[in-house]
Structure formats: structure tokens, C-alpha cells
C-alpha positions as a printed NumPy array, in Angstrom:
array([[-266.634,  -68.754,  132.38 ],
       [-265.256,  -68.116,  128.942],
       [-267.537,  -68.186,  125.593],
       [-266.179,  -69.807,  122.811],
       [-264.346,  -66.67 ,  120.862],
       [-262.428,  -66.164,  123.611],
       [-261.412,  -70.181,  124.875],
       [-260.84 ,  -70.338,  121.595],
       [-257.895,  -67.149,  121.224],
       [-256.454,  -69.223,  124.94 ],
       [-256.108,  -72.391,  122.534],
       [-254.357,  -70.796,  119.864],
       [-256.899,  -70.596,  117.641],
       [-258.143,  -67.271,  116.028],
       [-261.578,  -66.185,  115.09 ],
       [-262.534,  -63.62 ,  112.59 ],
       [-264.345,  -61.51 ,  113.703],
       [-268.369,  -61.527,  111.838],
       [-267.592,  -58.806,  109.57 ],
       [-263.784,  -61.093,  108.521],
       [-263.91 ,  -63.602,  106.048],
       [-260.995,  -65.817,  106.459],
       [-259.093,  -66.342,  103.336],
       [-259.545,  -69.704,  102.001],
       [-257.407,  -69.827,   98.399],
       [-253.417,  -68.943,   97.576],
       [-252.234,  -67.974,   94.571],
       [-251.764,  -72.059,   93.979],
       [-254.766,  -73.626,   95.287],
       [-255.496,  -73.666,   99.217],
       [-253.415,  -72.142,  101.302],
       [-251.406,  -71.999,  104.119],
       [-253.956,  -70.517,  106.846],
       [-256.898,  -72.775,  104.612],
       [-255.847,  -75.707,  106.264],
       [-254.587,  -73.883,  110.241],
       [-259.127,  -72.572,  110.116],
       [-260.263,  -76.955,  108.699],
       [-258.349,  -77.845,  111.592],
       [-259.386,  -74.592,  113.797],
       [-262.496,  -75.261,  112.728],
       [-262.138,  -79.294,  113.577],
       [-260.766,  -78.648,  117.716],
       [-263.193,  -76.537,  117.616],
       [-265.856,  -78.242,  117.125],
       [-264.493,  -81.356,  119.697],
       [-263.64 ,  -79.45 ,  121.698],
       [-267.524,  -77.864,  121.449],
       [-268.901,  -81.641,  121.968],
       [-267.528,  -82.308,  124.881],
       [-267.6  ,  -79.098,  126.605],
       [-272.354,  -79.198,  126.146],
       [-271.589,  -83.156,  127.494],
       [-270.342,  -82.102,  130.299],
       [-272.256,  -79.594,  130.873],
       [-275.65 ,  -81.11 ,  130.281],
       [-273.96 ,  -83.258,  133.372],
       [-273.35 ,  -81.482,  135.77 ],
       [-277.243,  -80.551,  135.322],
       [-277.707,  -83.542,  137.22 ],
       [-277.362,  -85.234,  140.621],
       [-276.262,  -88.707,  138.587],
       [-274.381,  -86.763,  136.205],
       [-272.545,  -89.078,  133.842],
       [-274.775,  -92.333,  134.989],
       [-277.884,  -90.794,  133.444],
       [-277.354,  -91.634,  129.64 ],
       [-277.133,  -95.087,  131.177],
       [-280.337,  -95.152,  133.84 ],
       [-282.194,  -92.605,  130.71 ],
       [-281.674,  -95.484,  127.471],
       [-282.148,  -98.657,  130.945],
       [-285.677,  -96.774,  132.022],
       [-287.164,  -96.155,  128.559],
       [-286.367,  -99.792,  127.46 ],
       [-287.992, -101.849,  130.86 ],
       [-291.201,  -99.361,  129.937],
       [-291.053, -100.721,  126.689],
       [-290.215, -104.324,  127.923],
       [-293.713, -104.3  ,  130.28 ],
       [-295.492, -102.291,  128.07 ],
       [-294.43 , -104.651,  125.236],
       [-293.574, -108.41 ,  126.285],
       [-295.087, -108.461,  129.347],
       [-298.39 , -106.267,  129.699],
       [-299.535, -106.51 ,  126.127],
       [-297.605, -109.915,  125.225],
       [-297.564, -109.668,  121.243],
       [-296.95 , -113.477,  119.903],
       [-294.826, -112.056,  117.258],
       [-291.149, -113.276,  117.374],
       [-288.508, -111.718,  119.675],
       [-291.06 , -108.6  ,  119.426],
       [-289.491, -106.361,  122.111],
       [-286.202, -106.908,  120.56 ],
       [-287.446, -105.112,  117.37 ],
       [-289.016, -102.705,  119.7  ],
       [-286.079, -102.101,  120.812],
       [-283.457, -101.971,  118.003],
       [-285.901,  -99.157,  116.301],
       [-286.553,  -97.027,  118.924],
       [-282.875,  -96.663,  119.926],
       [-282.167,  -96.03 ,  116.367],
       [-284.832,  -93.707,  115.66 ],
       [-283.951,  -91.733,  118.907],
       [-280.841,  -91.172,  117.074],
       [-282.255,  -89.118,  114.265],
       [-284.672,  -87.66 ,  116.414],
       [-282.278,  -85.886,  118.374],
       [-280.033,  -85.284,  116.301],
       [-282.786,  -83.592,  113.373],
       [-284.949,  -81.875,  116.773],
       [-282.318,  -80.044,  118.248],
       [-280.026,  -79.011,  114.756],
       [-282.48 ,  -77.934,  113.443],
       [-282.651,  -75.256,  116.149],
       [-278.847,  -75.157,  116.391],
       [-278.616,  -71.408,  114.647],
       [-281.132,  -69.511,  115.968],
       [-280.428,  -70.88 ,  119.519],
       [-276.667,  -69.161,  118.913],
       [-277.137,  -65.968,  118.518],
       [-274.654,  -65.468,  120.779],
       [-272.236,  -66.61 ,  119.187],
       [-273.094,  -65.952,  115.213],
       [-272.849,  -61.66 ,  116.263],
       [-269.432,  -62.457,  118.247],
       [-267.433,  -63.99 ,  115.385],
       [-267.432,  -65.969,  112.432],
       [-267.035,  -69.151,  112.104],
       [-268.666,  -70.931,  109.786],
       [-272.647,  -72.207,  109.932],
       [-271.89 ,  -75.607,  109.885],
       [-270.519,  -76.087,  112.806],
       [-273.726,  -75.365,  115.641],
       [-275.692,  -78.859,  113.461],
       [-272.327,  -80.829,  113.23 ],
       [-271.779,  -80.611,  116.853],
       [-274.883,  -81.077,  117.778],
       [-275.176,  -84.025,  115.393],
       [-271.572,  -85.563,  117.3  ],
       [-272.91 ,  -84.797,  121.269],
       [-275.944,  -87.666,  119.473],
       [-273.39 ,  -90.382,  118.437],
       [-271.746,  -90.552,  120.961],
       [-275.144,  -90.96 ,  123.077],
       [-276.712,  -93.217,  120.679],
       [-273.17 ,  -94.852,  121.512],
       [-274.109,  -95.627,  124.496],
       [-277.782,  -96.645,  124.807],
       [-276.231,  -99.358,  121.119],
       [-273.362, -100.808,  123.923],
       [-276.519, -101.225,  126.576],
       [-279.352, -102.957,  123.319],
       [-276.124, -104.929,  122.207],
       [-276.284, -106.146,  126.348],
       [-279.665, -106.939,  126.383],
       [-279.797, -108.401,  122.786],
       [-276.315, -111.393,  124.025],
       [-278.237, -111.622,  127.71 ],
       [-281.549, -112.568,  125.782],
       [-280.199, -114.878,  122.952],
       [-278.83 , -113.207,  119.974],
       [-274.79 , -113.408,  120.187],
       [-272.995, -111.372,  118.14 ],
       [-272.091, -112.703,  114.7  ],
       [-269.804, -111.2  ,  111.367],
       [-272.714, -109.348,  109.997],
       [-271.89 , -106.929,  113.235],
       [-268.757, -106.178,  110.263],
       [-271.669, -103.664,  108.756],
       [-272.531, -101.511,  111.955],
       [-270.336,  -99.361,  111.215],
       [-271.539,  -98.824,  107.607],
       [-274.589,  -98.615,  108.831],
       [-274.043,  -95.883,  111.696],
       [-272.238,  -94.07 ,  108.655],
       [-274.588,  -94.054,  106.443],
       [-277.18 ,  -92.872,  109.589],
       [-274.831,  -89.552,  110.545],
       [-275.299,  -88.916,  107.079],
       [-278.594,  -88.67 ,  107.006],
       [-279.504,  -86.757,  110.476],
       [-276.804,  -84.633,  109.899],
       [-277.618,  -83.42 ,  106.374],
       [-281.992,  -83.329,  107.706],
       [-280.423,  -81.002,  110.324],
       [-278.243,  -78.663,  108.594],
       [-280.789,  -78.128,  106.073],
       [-283.139,  -77.573,  108.476],
       [-280.373,  -75.333,  109.969],
       [-279.822,  -73.112,  107.852],
       [-283.681,  -72.502,  106.921],
       [-285.214,  -71.956,  110.563],
       [-283.819,  -68.959,  111.027],
       [-285.358,  -66.956,  108.346],
       [-289.587,  -69.303,  109.064],
       [-288.898,  -70.028,  113.419],
       [-292.828,  -71.347,  112.599],
       [-290.821,  -74.214,  110.607],
       [-289.1  ,  -75.781,  114.105],
       [-293.103,  -76.782,  115.095],
       [-293.303,  -78.326,  111.9  ],
       [-290.051,  -80.322,  112.207],
       [-291.438,  -81.731,  115.271],
       [-294.757,  -83.477,  113.858],
       [-292.689,  -85.057,  111.029],
       [-291.004,  -86.352,  113.277],
       [-293.842,  -87.624,  115.652],
       [-295.669,  -89.193,  111.883],
       [-292.006,  -90.407,  110.788],
       [-291.861,  -92.449,  114.891],
       [-294.828,  -94.257,  112.918],
       [-294.081,  -93.967,  109.813],
       [-290.956,  -95.904,  109.545],
       [-291.401,  -99.639,  111.003],
       [-290.771,  -99.917,  114.448],
       [-293.838, -100.972,  115.575],
       [-294.358, -103.312,  112.417],
       [-292.365, -105.417,  110.283],
       [-292.971, -104.284,  106.664],
       [-292.514, -107.809,  104.903],
       [-295.832, -108.779,  106.815],
       [-297.453, -105.979,  107.163],
       [-297.5  , -103.934,  103.328],
       [-298.587, -105.298,  100.06 ],
       [-295.737, -105.458,   97.53 ],
       [-297.05 , -102.451,   95.593],
       [-296.071, -100.363,   98.472],
       [-293.082, -101.653,   99.548],
       [-291.629,  -98.713,   96.699],
       [-292.487,  -95.715,   98.655],
       [-291.911,  -97.775,  101.427],
       [-288.068,  -97.426,  101.442],
       [-287.8  ,  -93.956,   99.383],
       [-287.804,  -93.409,  104.037],
       [-284.159,  -93.973,  104.338],
       [-284.843,  -94.156,  107.868],
       [-286.582,  -97.2  ,  107.049],
       [-284.103,  -99.435,  105.747],
       [-281.406,  -98.567,  107.892],
       [-284.054,  -99.753,  111.266],
       [-284.461, -102.705,  109.074],
       [-280.328, -102.967,  108.229],
       [-279.875, -102.906,  112.156],
       [-282.513, -105.497,  112.691],
       [-281.326, -107.416,  109.979],
       [-277.765, -107.03 ,  111.407],
       [-278.447, -108.083,  115.585],
       [-281.507, -109.452,  115.533],
       [-281.256, -112.684,  112.042],
       [-277.635, -112.23 ,  112.297],
       [-277.647, -111.179,  108.398],
       [-275.817, -108.491,  106.025],
       [-278.186, -105.415,  105.301],
       [-279.439, -105.064,  102.104],
       [-276.354, -103.29 ,  100.164],
       [-278.747, -101.435,   97.368],
       [-281.063, -100.268,  100.36 ],
       [-277.662,  -98.717,  102.535],
       [-276.733,  -97.055,   99.207],
       [-280.053,  -95.575,   98.743],
       [-279.814,  -94.492,  103.005],
       [-276.176,  -92.503,  102.323],
       [-277.157,  -90.996,   98.663],
       [-279.982,  -89.405,  100.163],
       [-277.5  ,  -88.044,  102.556],
       [-274.678,  -86.946,  101.089],
       [-277.344,  -85.362,   98.54 ],
       [-278.565,  -83.386,  102.15 ],
       [-275.069,  -82.787,  103.463],
       [-274.503,  -81.651,   99.103],
       [-277.939,  -78.893,  100.171],
       [-276.886,  -77.598,  103.168],
       [-273.438,  -77.103,  102.006],
       [-275.159,  -75.65 ,   99.627],
       [-277.231,  -73.454,  102.051],
       [-274.898,  -72.242,  104.392],
       [-272.822,  -70.928,  101.695],
       [-274.769,  -69.286,  100.6  ],
       [-276.443,  -67.698,  103.427],
       [-273.861,  -67.674,  105.754],
       [-273.144,  -63.892,  105.878],
       [-276.685,  -62.959,  106.68 ],
       [-277.587,  -65.263,  109.439],
       [-275.985,  -62.145,  112.114],
       [-278.09 ,  -60.109,  110.39 ],
       [-281.409,  -61.839,  110.822],
       [-281.445,  -63.291,  114.146]])
């Protein structure tokens, strides 16, 4: 089976060797090579995303159906535990919980997988030059496509249980865009650092577990937290995003615009830090992997 560099050459995309960094500035600004490289980079990103998705489903007997069965089984377990066995008095608690868990799963998967994306791609890094943002971007887009399937199933469940679509659904693209920035930005920052401190992978797993319990997935922040603690809680962009999804999907209300803008700003900041780190360390990775 051809590797990524061979596939790229076969499809007409030129990848320079590790020791050669592509020229990105012409005499009068970005030259034609820059545009071709940018187009080739995005083409290669999406090629790798769909190749990874296809490779993943080939490992299972039921192929693509597993992407449907897995979230359905998770939702069924949560419904049995919290909706029937525990018999919570909180109104619409099952829907409340499923929205939080579904949104967090996208974030947790992207950060966990993306933080290891460069170190797990040692073979590619040593074979040919690629901007190192390529690897966390592939992970972020792969997990985003998986989230779209989960979101579709979640919407069907909500509609079947008395929560029809409303005009507030128009805010979903903004919520998903802000969350993608946060997911990719944090994953890329960690991906830039993990090759230098491999033990950080264990800290990432622990931090995600802690974040799962402090992001308001199991409780409504408006009824649990004291007013003096609300500001600290809202510094967590995932907490504000989860609250925004619940406002749209369960309450039929628009999300808090300021909270959404804050989450997007945090995501943009993380993306900027990641871009600076990856550009600064770009030529170092082949020597340490």
C-alpha cells in the first residue's frame, strides 16, 4: 500500500524532502508555488481524513454501521442509567445529559488523539516535509465528521422526545465553528509540545477526565453554582459551549452571544499559539522523533 508521500506524487502533488523547506515568498508577495502548495496541503489533508475514516471502518465487520451503533449504544446506556434506574427528578435530564456528553466526546477525542498526532506520525515526518499543522488538522477534521453523525442521531432522539427544531438552530454553525477552533487549537498546541515531553500524554488524559466532571455535563450551572463562582466556571470555554448547545437544542433559545464570542476568542488564541509553536519548531521534529 502506498504511503502518503507516494500517493501525493501519484496525484500530482509535490512534497519536498525533509531537508528542503518550500519557498513561500516571491519578489512581489506570495508566489504561484505558495498557492499550489496551499491547495496541495488542503487536498492532502482531506485525502488523509477520508483515508483514515475508510481505514478505520475496514477494521470492523459491520463497517460504517459502527459509527451509528456506537453513539446509539452510548445513548441507550445513559438513558437506562439516568433516565430509568436512577429516576432523576431533573426535568429532561436524559436529553440534558446526552447533549453534554455528545459535545464533550467530540472535544475529548480531538484533544486526546490530536495531542499525539505528530509523535504518532514519525514515519511521515522523517520521509518528507509537511507543515506540522497537517497532523492535528487531520485529527480535528476526522473527529468533526464523526461528531456530525452523533449530532444527527442526537437530533433524531430530541425530536422524538418532544424537542422539535426551532429558529435557534441557526446558531448551531456558530457553536460548531467556535468549538472546532477550541478543539483544533488545544490539540495543535499539545501536539507541538508532546514530542518534547512524552509524559505529557498522561497529564492530558487526566486533565480531560477532570474536565469531564467540571464542565457542567452532569449538572445545570444555573442551579448548582453560587453566583460568585459563575465567572470562574465561564472561563472554561467548553462549559459555555455545552450550555450554548443546550440552550439551542433543548430550550429553543439563542446561546449567550458574549459567552460564544469568548469561546471563539479562546479558540483563535489557541490556534495562534499553535501556529507560532509549530512554525518555530517545524525543523526540529525530524531530529527528536
